Amino acid sequence: SVPLVRLDTSNRRAPATVVAIHTSHGPFALPVNQVVGTAQVTLRPLSRLLAGIRGASACGLLSNGEVAIALDCERLVSHAAL
């Protein structure tokens, strides 16, 4: 069994889609809204507006103009409600 890392404690239903991550604490499942695919993205440090996002480490601009947030999985797992 792989523990589920819950970022939002208000929704206790089982998520429809999860991504498997491996950290120094072991394997975990991270619920996501959707999996878009893979892309090569140049990451930049977070601006002051985005710096308060818990577990975020950087951001990048996708080819469609959307901003992607890179997650620090180690930090997410250490602060998550498992």
C-alpha atoms as a printed R data frame, in Angstrom:
   type eleno elety resid chain resno       x      y       z
1  ATOM     1    CA   SER     A     1   0.000  0.000   0.000
2  ATOM     2    CA   VAL     A     2   1.293  3.473  -0.928
3  ATOM     3    CA   PRO     A     3   0.316  6.425   1.302
4  ATOM     4    CA   LEU     A     4  -1.709  9.191  -0.325
5  ATOM     5    CA   VAL     A     5  -0.311 12.727   0.097
6  ATOM     6    CA   ARG     A     6  -3.323 15.006   0.579
7  ATOM     7    CA   LEU     A     7  -2.722 18.666  -0.210
8  ATOM     8    CA   ASP     A     8  -6.329 19.657   0.479
9  ATOM     9    CA   THR     A     9  -7.845 18.208   3.641
10 ATOM    10    CA   SER     A    10 -11.373 19.426   2.824
11 ATOM    11    CA   ASN     A    11 -12.023 16.649   0.278
12 ATOM    12    CA   ARG     A    12 -11.728 13.197   1.831
13 ATOM    13    CA   ARG     A    13 -12.983 11.255  -1.224
14 ATOM    14    CA   ALA     A    14 -10.563  9.013  -3.062
15 ATOM    15    CA   PRO     A    15  -9.021 10.941  -5.990
16 ATOM    16    CA   ALA     A    16  -9.675  9.774  -9.537
17 ATOM    17    CA   THR     A    17  -6.066 10.259 -10.692
18 ATOM    18    CA   VAL     A    18  -2.838  9.993  -8.725
19 ATOM    19    CA   VAL     A    19   0.826 10.334  -9.660
20 ATOM    20    CA   ALA     A    20   3.344  8.031  -7.998
21 ATOM    21    CA   ILE     A    21   6.313  9.891  -6.496
22 ATOM    22    CA   HIS     A    22   9.379  8.583  -4.712
23 ATOM    23    CA   THR     A    23  11.016 10.589  -1.952
24 ATOM    24    CA   SER     A    24  13.624  9.921   0.715
25 ATOM    25    CA   HIS     A    25  10.623  9.051   2.941
26 ATOM    26    CA   GLY     A    26   9.547  6.335   0.496
27 ATOM    27    CA   PRO     A    27   6.910  6.102  -2.249
28 ATOM    28    CA   PHE     A    28   3.724  8.189  -2.133
29 ATOM    29    CA   ALA     A    29   0.683  8.868  -4.316
30 ATOM    30    CA   LEU     A    30  -0.079 12.506  -5.128
31 ATOM    31    CA   PRO     A    31  -3.661 13.305  -6.274
32 ATOM    32    CA   VAL     A    32  -3.884 15.483  -9.393
33 ATOM    33    CA   ASN     A    33  -6.716 17.038 -11.384
34 ATOM    34    CA   GLN     A    34  -5.288 15.796 -14.662
35 ATOM    35    CA   VAL     A    35  -2.124 14.562 -16.309
36 ATOM    36    CA   VAL     A    36  -1.386 16.784 -19.286
37 ATOM    37    CA   GLY     A    37   1.685 15.014 -20.620
38 ATOM    38    CA   THR     A    38   5.364 15.730 -20.785
39 ATOM    39    CA   ALA     A    39   7.155 18.845 -21.945
40 ATOM    40    CA   GLN     A    40  10.584 20.384 -21.825
41 ATOM    41    CA   VAL     A    41  10.239 23.543 -19.785
42 ATOM    42    CA   THR     A    42  12.846 26.003 -18.570
43 ATOM    43    CA   LEU     A    43  12.196 26.570 -14.890
44 ATOM    44    CA   ARG     A    44  12.571 29.951 -13.266
45 ATOM    45    CA   PRO     A    45  12.576 30.956  -9.591
46 ATOM    46    CA   LEU     A    46   9.153 31.815  -8.210
47 ATOM    47    CA   SER     A    47   8.153 35.469  -8.278
48 ATOM    48    CA   ARG     A    48   7.004 37.114  -5.060
49 ATOM    49    CA   LEU     A    49   3.382 36.592  -6.138
50 ATOM    50    CA   LEU     A    50   3.891 32.820  -6.384
51 ATOM    51    CA   ALA     A    51   6.400 32.373  -3.543
52 ATOM    52    CA   GLY     A    52   3.650 31.569  -1.025
53 ATOM    53    CA   ILE     A    53   2.526 28.392  -2.809
54 ATOM    54    CA   ARG     A    54   3.160 25.555  -0.345
55 ATOM    55    CA   GLY     A    55   5.469 22.943  -1.838
56 ATOM    56    CA   ALA     A    56   6.282 24.897  -4.998
57 ATOM    57    CA   SER     A    57   9.932 25.255  -5.964
58 ATOM    58    CA   ALA     A    58   9.895 26.919  -9.409
59 ATOM    59    CA   CYS     A    59   7.670 27.751 -12.362
60 ATOM    60    CA   GLY     A    60   7.824 27.565 -16.127
61 ATOM    61    CA   LEU     A    61   5.848 28.844 -19.086
62 ATOM    62    CA   LEU     A    62   4.230 26.132 -21.210
63 ATOM    63    CA   SER     A    63   3.924 26.389 -24.994
64 ATOM    64    CA   ASN     A    64   0.191 27.242 -24.682
65 ATOM    65    CA   GLY     A    65   0.953 30.193 -22.373
66 ATOM    66    CA   GLU     A    66  -0.074 28.531 -19.111
67 ATOM    67    CA   VAL     A    67   2.216 28.611 -16.088
68 ATOM    68    CA   ALA     A    68   3.365 25.263 -14.717
69 ATOM    69    CA   ILE     A    69   4.410 25.009 -11.079
70 ATOM    70    CA   ALA     A    70   7.259 22.608 -10.222
71 ATOM    71    CA   LEU     A    71   6.644 20.858  -6.919
72 ATOM    72    CA   ASP     A    72   9.186 20.050  -4.229
73 ATOM    73    CA   CYS     A    73   7.962 16.529  -3.413
74 ATOM    74    CA   GLU     A    74  10.241 16.188  -0.371
75 ATOM    75    CA   ARG     A    75   8.700 19.307   1.187
76 ATOM    76    CA   LEU     A    76   5.154 18.255   0.239
77 ATOM    77    CA   VAL     A    77   5.522 14.871   1.908
78 ATOM    78    CA   SER     A    78   7.078 16.281   5.065
79 ATOM    79    CA   HIS     A    79   4.204 18.794   5.531
80 ATOM    80    CA   ALA     A    80   1.278 16.798   4.132
81 ATOM    81    CA   ALA     A    81  -1.740 15.395   5.940
82 ATOM    82    CA   LEU     A    82  -1.272 11.701   5.178
